[in-house]
Short mmCIF file of C-alpha atoms in Angstrom, two decimals:
data_model
loop_
_atom_site.label_atom_id
_atom_site.label_comp_id
_atom_site.label_asym_id
_atom_site.label_seq_id
_atom_site.Cartn_x
_atom_site.Cartn_y
_atom_site.Cartn_z
CA UNK A 203 226.98 216.17 90.19
CA UNK A 204 223.47 216.74 91.47
CA UNK A 205 222.82 217.93 95.00
CA UNK A 206 221.25 215.07 96.94
CA UNK A 207 219.87 214.83 100.44
CA UNK A 208 217.08 212.99 102.21
CA UNK A 209 214.46 215.40 100.89
CA UNK A 210 214.85 213.53 97.60
CA UNK A 211 213.06 210.62 99.28
CA UNK A 212 209.56 212.02 99.63
CA UNK A 213 207.02 210.07 101.67
CA UNK A 214 206.49 208.60 105.08
CA UNK A 215 205.20 205.14 104.14
CA UNK A 216 206.61 202.15 105.98
CA UNK A 217 208.47 201.17 102.82
CA UNK A 218 210.26 204.53 102.68
CA UNK A 219 211.11 204.56 106.39
CA UNK A 220 212.71 201.15 105.91
CA UNK A 221 214.57 202.33 102.78
CA UNK A 222 216.05 205.32 104.60
CA UNK A 223 217.38 202.93 107.24
CA UNK A 224 218.97 200.71 104.59
CA UNK A 225 220.62 203.72 102.93
CA UNK A 226 222.14 204.90 106.21
CA UNK A 227 223.37 201.38 106.96
CA UNK A 228 224.98 201.03 103.51
CA UNK A 229 226.55 204.50 103.76
CA UNK A 230 228.42 203.54 106.94
CA UNK A 231 230.48 200.95 105.02
CA UNK A 232 232.71 200.84 101.96
CA UNK A 233 231.17 197.58 100.68
CA UNK A 234 229.78 197.15 97.19
CA UNK A 235 226.03 197.73 96.89
CA UNK A 236 223.48 196.22 94.52
CA UNK A 237 220.39 198.44 94.16
CA UNK A 238 217.32 196.66 92.79
CA UNK A 239 214.06 198.21 91.67
CA UNK A 240 211.70 198.82 88.81
CA UNK A 241 212.30 201.41 86.11
CA UNK A 242 211.58 204.90 87.43
CA UNK A 243 211.51 203.89 91.10
CA UNK A 244 214.51 206.06 92.03
CA UNK A 245 217.51 203.71 92.03
CA UNK A 246 219.98 206.44 91.06
CA UNK A 247 218.65 208.75 93.77
CA UNK A 248 219.27 205.96 96.30
CA UNK A 249 222.79 205.40 94.96
CA UNK A 250 223.57 209.12 95.20
CA UNK A 251 222.27 209.21 98.77
CA UNK A 252 224.48 206.28 99.78
CA UNK A 253 227.44 208.21 98.37
CA UNK A 254 226.38 211.55 99.89
CA UNK A 255 225.89 210.07 103.36
CA UNK A 256 229.16 208.15 103.34
CA UNK A 257 232.85 208.83 103.87
CA UNK A 258 233.40 209.46 100.14
CA UNK A 259 230.89 212.30 99.89
CA UNK A 260 233.66 214.85 99.26
CA UNK A 261 234.86 212.92 96.20
CA UNK A 262 233.23 212.38 92.81
CA UNK A 263 230.09 210.38 92.09
CA UNK A 264 230.04 209.17 88.48
CA UNK A 265 227.14 207.29 86.92
CA UNK A 266 227.34 205.31 83.70
CA UNK A 267 224.31 203.75 82.01
CA UNK A 268 225.34 200.31 80.76
CA UNK A 269 222.34 200.25 78.43
CA UNK A 270 222.71 203.72 76.96
CA UNK A 271 226.27 203.15 75.70
CA UNK A 272 226.87 200.65 72.85
CA UNK A 273 229.03 197.71 73.92
CA UNK A 274 231.76 198.73 71.50
CA UNK A 275 232.17 201.98 73.45
CA UNK A 276 231.39 200.85 76.98
CA UNK A 277 234.80 199.33 77.68
CA UNK A 278 236.49 202.52 76.50
CA UNK A 279 234.12 204.68 78.54
CA UNK A 280 234.84 202.70 81.70
CA UNK A 281 238.55 201.95 81.40
CA UNK A 282 239.85 204.43 78.81
CA UNK A 283 242.04 203.80 75.79
CA UNK A 284 245.48 204.46 74.36
CA UNK A 285 246.12 206.62 71.34
CA UNK A 286 245.90 204.64 68.11
CA UNK A 287 244.14 201.66 69.72
CA UNK A 288 241.22 202.03 67.30
CA UNK A 289 239.96 204.37 64.59
CA UNK A 290 239.27 207.75 66.14
CA UNK A 291 241.54 207.22 69.18
CA UNK A 292 243.65 210.32 68.56
CA UNK A 293 244.88 210.64 72.13
CA UNK A 294 245.10 208.76 75.40
CA UNK A 295 241.82 208.98 77.27
CA UNK A 296 241.22 208.06 80.92
CA UNK A 297 238.09 206.06 81.69
CA UNK A 298 235.31 206.87 84.12
CA UNK A 299 236.78 204.41 86.61
CA UNK A 300 239.94 206.51 86.87
CA UNK A 301 237.94 209.76 87.03
CA UNK A 302 236.00 208.35 89.99
CA UNK A 303 239.23 207.70 91.96
CA UNK A 304 238.46 207.89 95.66
CA UNK A 305 234.75 208.30 95.01
CA UNK A 306 231.82 206.21 93.83
CA UNK A 307 231.01 204.66 90.46
CA UNK A 308 227.38 203.79 89.71
CA UNK A 309 226.88 201.07 87.09
CA UNK A 310 223.26 201.65 86.13
CA UNK A 311 221.25 199.02 84.20
CA UNK A 312 223.86 196.38 85.03
CA UNK A 313 221.56 193.62 83.75
CA UNK A 314 221.95 194.95 80.19
CA UNK A 315 225.71 194.38 80.13
CA UNK A 316 226.98 191.73 77.70
CA UNK A 317 228.77 188.60 78.94
CA UNK A 318 232.03 189.87 77.46
CA UNK A 319 231.78 193.15 79.37
CA UNK A 320 230.78 191.25 82.51
CA UNK A 321 234.06 189.32 82.30
CA UNK A 322 236.05 192.54 81.91
CA UNK A 323 234.19 194.14 84.81
CA UNK A 324 234.75 191.06 87.00
CA UNK A 325 238.50 191.31 86.48
CA UNK A 326 238.42 194.93 87.64
CA UNK A 327 236.15 194.20 90.61
CA UNK A 328 238.50 191.44 91.79
CA UNK A 329 241.79 193.29 91.36
CA UNK A 330 241.05 197.00 91.16
CA UNK A 331 243.43 197.13 88.20
CA UNK A 332 242.61 199.27 85.17
CA UNK A 333 243.79 198.19 81.73
CA UNK A 334 242.91 200.71 79.00
CA UNK A 335 242.12 199.47 75.50
CA UNK A 336 245.36 199.22 73.55
CA UNK A 337 247.53 198.72 76.64
CA UNK A 338 249.36 195.42 77.11
CA UNK A 339 249.51 195.78 80.89
CA UNK A 340 247.35 197.36 83.59
CA UNK A 341 248.06 201.04 84.13
CA UNK A 342 247.55 200.86 87.89
CA UNK A 343 244.96 200.35 90.60
CA UNK A 344 242.14 202.65 91.59
CA UNK A 345 240.15 202.99 94.79
CA UNK A 346 236.51 203.24 93.79
CA UNK A 347 233.36 202.19 95.56
CA UNK A 348 231.06 200.37 93.17
CA UNK A 349 227.28 200.63 93.34
CA UNK A 350 225.39 198.64 90.71
CA UNK A 351 221.71 199.10 89.87
CA UNK A 352 219.30 197.11 87.75
CA UNK A 353 215.60 196.53 87.14
CA UNK A 354 216.30 192.97 85.98
CA UNK A 355 216.01 189.70 87.91
CA UNK A 356 219.71 188.84 87.93
CA UNK A 357 219.18 185.40 89.48
CA UNK A 358 216.83 184.51 86.63
CA UNK A 359 219.46 185.79 84.19
CA UNK A 360 222.06 183.59 85.89
CA UNK A 361 219.81 180.58 85.35
CA UNK A 362 219.39 181.62 81.72
CA UNK A 363 223.20 181.90 81.37
CA UNK A 364 223.01 185.60 80.43
CA UNK A 365 224.59 186.90 83.64
CA UNK A 366 227.71 185.68 85.40
CA UNK A 367 227.11 184.15 88.81
CA UNK A 368 230.59 185.08 90.04
CA UNK A 369 230.04 188.75 89.16
CA UNK A 370 226.65 188.71 90.89
CA UNK A 371 228.16 187.50 94.15
CA UNK A 372 231.01 190.00 93.90
CA UNK A 373 228.59 192.92 93.59
CA UNK A 374 225.78 191.65 95.82
CA UNK A 375 227.50 192.40 99.14
CA UNK A 376 224.83 194.81 100.37
CA UNK A 377 221.48 194.65 98.61
CA UNK A 378 219.03 197.55 98.68
CA UNK A 379 215.59 197.17 97.12
CA UNK A 380 213.80 200.36 96.09
CA UNK A 381 210.04 199.81 96.44
CA UNK A 382 207.77 200.63 93.49
CA UNK A 383 205.35 203.49 94.04
CA UNK A 384 202.37 201.13 94.26
CA UNK A 385 203.90 199.69 97.46
CA UNK A 386 204.37 203.11 99.05
CA UNK A 387 200.93 203.58 100.55
CA UNK A 388 200.06 207.23 101.08
CA UNK A 389 203.13 208.64 99.28
CA UNK A 390 201.62 209.44 95.86
CA UNK A 391 199.86 212.60 97.08
CA UNK A 392 202.95 213.97 98.83
CA UNK A 393 205.09 213.23 95.78
CA UNK A 394 202.60 214.90 93.43
CA UNK A 395 202.50 218.06 95.55
CA UNK A 396 206.31 218.14 95.65
CA UNK A 397 206.65 217.79 91.88
CA UNK A 398 203.81 220.23 91.18
CA UNK A 399 205.71 222.83 93.18
CA UNK A 400 208.97 221.94 91.42
CA UNK A 401 207.41 222.15 87.96
CA UNK A 402 205.67 225.41 88.82
CA UNK A 403 208.99 226.99 89.83
CA UNK A 404 210.62 225.69 86.65
CA UNK A 405 207.93 227.06 84.32
CA UNK A 406 207.08 230.20 86.29
CA UNK A 407 203.47 229.13 86.92
CA UNK A 408 201.26 229.24 90.03
CA UNK A 409 201.22 226.02 92.02
CA UNK A 410 197.91 224.17 91.43
CA UNK A 411 196.07 222.47 94.28
CA UNK A 412 194.90 218.87 94.35
CA UNK A 413 191.20 218.25 94.91
CA UNK A 414 190.62 215.56 97.58
CA UNK A 415 188.96 213.27 95.02
CA UNK A 416 191.97 213.72 92.73
CA UNK A 417 194.36 212.69 95.48
CA UNK A 418 192.29 209.55 96.10
CA UNK A 419 192.61 208.58 92.44
CA UNK A 420 196.35 209.16 92.53
CA UNK A 421 196.60 206.91 95.58
CA UNK A 422 194.76 204.05 93.86
CA UNK A 423 196.59 204.21 90.52
CA UNK A 424 199.24 201.51 90.03
CA UNK A 425 201.90 203.88 88.57
CA UNK A 426 203.65 201.41 86.25
CA UNK A 427 206.27 204.08 85.47
CA UNK A 428 206.74 204.78 89.19
CA UNK A 429 208.09 208.15 90.42
CA UNK A 430 209.35 209.08 86.95
CA UNK A 431 205.84 208.74 85.53
CA UNK A 432 204.37 210.79 88.39
CA UNK A 433 206.94 213.54 87.87
CA UNK A 434 206.10 213.76 84.16
CA UNK A 435 202.37 213.89 84.92
CA UNK A 436 202.96 216.69 87.43
CA UNK A 437 204.83 218.77 84.85
CA UNK A 438 202.11 218.18 82.26
CA UNK A 439 199.44 219.32 84.71
CA UNK A 440 201.32 222.48 85.62
CA UNK A 441 201.80 223.45 81.99
CA UNK A 442 198.14 222.84 81.14
CA UNK A 443 196.25 223.88 84.29
CA UNK A 444 197.69 227.37 84.78
CA UNK A 445 197.24 227.44 88.53
CA UNK A 446 193.67 226.21 88.98
CA UNK A 447 192.66 223.30 91.17
CA UNK A 448 193.33 219.89 89.67
CA UNK A 449 190.10 217.89 89.51
CA UNK A 450 189.79 214.23 88.45
CA UNK A 451 188.81 215.21 84.89
CA UNK A 452 192.14 217.03 84.54
CA UNK A 453 194.12 213.83 85.03
CA UNK A 454 195.31 211.74 82.05
CA UNK A 455 192.75 209.16 80.99
CA UNK A 456 195.00 206.21 81.89
CA UNK A 457 195.12 207.44 85.49
CA UNK A 458 191.38 208.14 85.70
CA UNK A 459 190.49 204.71 84.31
CA UNK A 460 193.28 202.69 85.90
CA UNK A 461 192.22 203.09 89.49
CA UNK A 462 191.81 199.45 90.58
CA UNK A 463 193.68 199.01 93.82
CA UNK A 464 195.28 195.85 95.21
CA UNK A 465 195.96 197.40 98.61
CA UNK A 466 194.16 195.95 101.54
CA UNK A 467 193.30 192.71 99.77
CA UNK A 468 192.73 189.83 102.15
CA UNK A 469 195.02 186.85 101.63
CA UNK A 470 193.12 183.63 100.88
CA UNK A 471 192.89 181.03 103.60
CA UNK A 472 194.97 177.86 103.07
CA UNK A 473 191.88 175.99 101.85
CA UNK A 474 190.77 178.71 99.48
CA UNK A 475 191.51 178.49 95.76
CA UNK A 476 192.95 181.83 94.65
CA UNK A 477 191.41 183.39 91.57
CA UNK A 478 193.61 183.58 88.49
CA UNK A 479 195.35 186.92 88.43
CA UNK A 480 194.84 189.11 85.42
CA UNK A 481 198.09 189.62 83.52
CA UNK A 482 199.79 192.90 84.43
CA UNK A 483 200.38 195.05 81.33
CA UNK A 484 204.06 195.55 80.61
CA UNK A 485 205.75 198.68 79.36
CA UNK A 486 205.88 197.03 75.92
CA UNK A 487 202.10 196.47 76.05
CA UNK A 488 201.61 200.15 76.86
CA UNK A 489 203.90 201.32 74.05
CA UNK A 490 202.21 198.98 71.57
CA UNK A 491 198.77 200.30 72.51
CA UNK A 492 199.93 203.88 72.02
CA UNK A 493 201.51 203.09 68.67
CA UNK A 494 198.33 201.37 67.53
CA UNK A 495 196.46 204.47 68.68
CA UNK A 496 198.43 206.64 66.26
CA UNK A 497 201.43 207.79 68.30
CA UNK A 498 204.78 208.09 66.51
CA UNK A 499 207.69 205.74 67.24
CA UNK A 500 210.05 208.70 67.38
CA UNK A 501 207.97 210.41 70.06
CA UNK A 502 207.09 207.64 72.48
CA UNK A 503 209.79 205.02 71.88
CA UNK A 504 212.93 206.62 70.48
CA UNK A 505 212.79 209.58 72.85
CA UNK A 506 212.22 207.42 75.94
CA UNK A 507 215.02 205.05 74.90
CA UNK A 508 217.44 207.97 74.58
CA UNK A 509 216.37 209.15 78.05
CA UNK A 510 217.08 205.63 79.36
CA UNK A 511 213.44 205.03 80.30
CA UNK A 512 213.49 201.94 78.07
CA UNK A 513 216.01 199.13 77.91
CA UNK A 514 217.30 197.32 74.86
CA UNK A 515 215.18 194.31 75.85
CA UNK A 516 212.08 196.53 75.82
CA UNK A 517 212.98 197.86 72.37
CA UNK A 518 213.74 194.40 70.98
CA UNK A 519 210.44 193.05 72.30
CA UNK A 520 208.55 195.91 70.66
CA UNK A 521 210.30 195.42 67.31
CA UNK A 522 209.65 191.68 67.45
CA UNK A 523 205.97 192.37 68.05
CA UNK A 524 205.94 194.70 65.06
CA UNK A 525 207.65 192.12 62.87
CA UNK A 526 205.15 189.47 63.94
CA UNK A 527 202.25 191.76 63.06
CA UNK A 528 203.80 192.71 59.71
CA UNK A 529 204.85 189.22 58.65
CA UNK A 530 208.53 190.08 58.95
CA UNK A 531 208.36 193.24 56.82
CA UNK A 532 210.33 196.19 58.23
CA UNK A 533 208.64 198.62 55.83
CA UNK A 534 205.26 197.59 57.21
CA UNK A 535 206.64 198.03 60.73
CA UNK A 536 207.47 201.60 59.69
CA UNK A 537 203.82 202.09 58.75
CA UNK A 538 202.56 200.36 61.91
CA UNK A 539 204.70 202.64 64.04
CA UNK A 540 203.40 205.76 62.29
CA UNK A 541 206.59 206.88 60.56
CA UNK A 542 206.86 208.31 57.03
CA UNK A 543 208.58 206.27 54.30
CA UNK A 544 211.55 208.65 54.26
CA UNK A 545 212.45 207.51 57.80
CA UNK A 546 213.13 203.92 56.70
CA UNK A 547 216.94 204.10 56.68
CA UNK A 548 217.04 206.22 59.83
CA UNK A 549 214.85 203.66 61.61
CA UNK A 550 217.01 200.69 60.59
CA UNK A 551 220.24 202.54 61.39
CA UNK A 552 218.95 203.30 64.90
CA UNK A 553 218.02 199.65 65.50
CA UNK A 554 221.36 198.45 64.12
CA UNK A 555 223.32 200.85 66.33
CA UNK A 556 221.83 199.35 69.49
CA UNK A 557 221.69 195.74 68.27
CA UNK A 558 217.88 195.82 68.32
CA UNK A 559 217.28 194.71 64.74
CA UNK A 560 216.02 191.09 65.04
CA UNK A 561 216.10 189.00 61.87
CA UNK A 562 212.92 189.16 59.83
CA UNK A 563 213.42 185.62 58.44
CA UNK A 564 211.79 183.79 61.36
CA UNK A 565 208.78 186.10 61.30
CA UNK A 566 208.43 185.65 57.55
CA UNK A 567 208.63 181.88 57.89
CA UNK A 568 205.87 181.93 60.48
CA UNK A 569 203.75 184.19 58.30
CA UNK A 570 204.34 181.94 55.30
CA UNK A 571 203.27 178.89 57.32
CA UNK A 572 200.13 180.68 58.49
CA UNK A 573 199.36 181.82 54.94
CA UNK A 574 199.86 178.33 53.55
CA UNK A 575 197.40 177.02 56.08
CA UNK A 576 194.85 179.66 55.10
CA UNK A 577 195.48 179.39 51.35
CA UNK A 578 196.69 182.98 51.06
CA UNK A 579 199.92 184.16 49.47
CA UNK A 580 202.39 186.59 50.97
CA UNK A 581 204.44 189.17 49.06
CA UNK A 582 207.97 189.47 50.46
CA UNK A 583 209.70 191.72 47.94
CA UNK A 584 211.07 194.07 50.57
CA UNK A 585 214.80 194.72 50.59
CA UNK A 586 216.37 195.46 53.98
CA UNK A 587 219.43 197.70 53.91
CA UNK A 588 221.18 199.96 56.35
#
């Protein structure tokens, strides 16, 4: 359990002052909390603060990432299992729900949970009863405060029939929105100084200073990866700069060049016709650009997925884009994503494990249609095997 206090919420922007008030308000109750926010904005920090500031602070806080655990294991992780209930179940095992008795359970990335698991979770949320896998009856009730967090639009998922409306209303008693870093005006500089100091202590390096022009660039950058991205940049700067002042040229190129700011924009009058907004690059767009620039899939995709920086939807979208570009050929995707041929089975096994291996047939059919229209033939002799 990590030590958490209000110093984890760096910044004095209006958005952060408001967030601190919401955290204190939520901590005074025992109600369920739904924490919303973009990836890397600090949802788990907020959940830990609600727990630390509340009446359950002396009991356990347990976080489970609903995206990082395969569905086949998630039910067992949450509710436990009986010996012999499945292959490998050599003993009775309590679930995380039971281990969090009297404390708080954080369900992170709730929007990634399957409909089947949502139904199982709903039953627990309504009754408090725990039924381990392999047990014919519930083993008892537990007293756990549930905090759920997601970067997904759950109401849109309800409309798309991928998230249960009844579960949403059960969990959405208190809603806390964590603002993205781009909405926290004036906080980027304070956060960077905090993480520069932290990284310097970790690596035994002198703390570098920020040049005023550098701080201005940091303030204007959109930070699509939010606080997590800023923290990683701070560590990179400490390792490379060796204590000197950080000037604009020392910043990563994407920060130096991505300095367009939307702050302070004047809203159009009712009679004005707003200009069409440029599409905002997604995390998948960024990963695709890096892969096309020569980066390895294992370095920038696999590693981030394992660290829970990417969701299964992000991974599926990236693989679908690769299959579209390769005409449905997984071996060509391997080449596109800068992996050696020997990694073919490892790549497919990884995708299969997390149900992120979309069928190549649709992509091949589209490619065949396009080729027929252009008079070109397509060779589809690849064999897919795991």
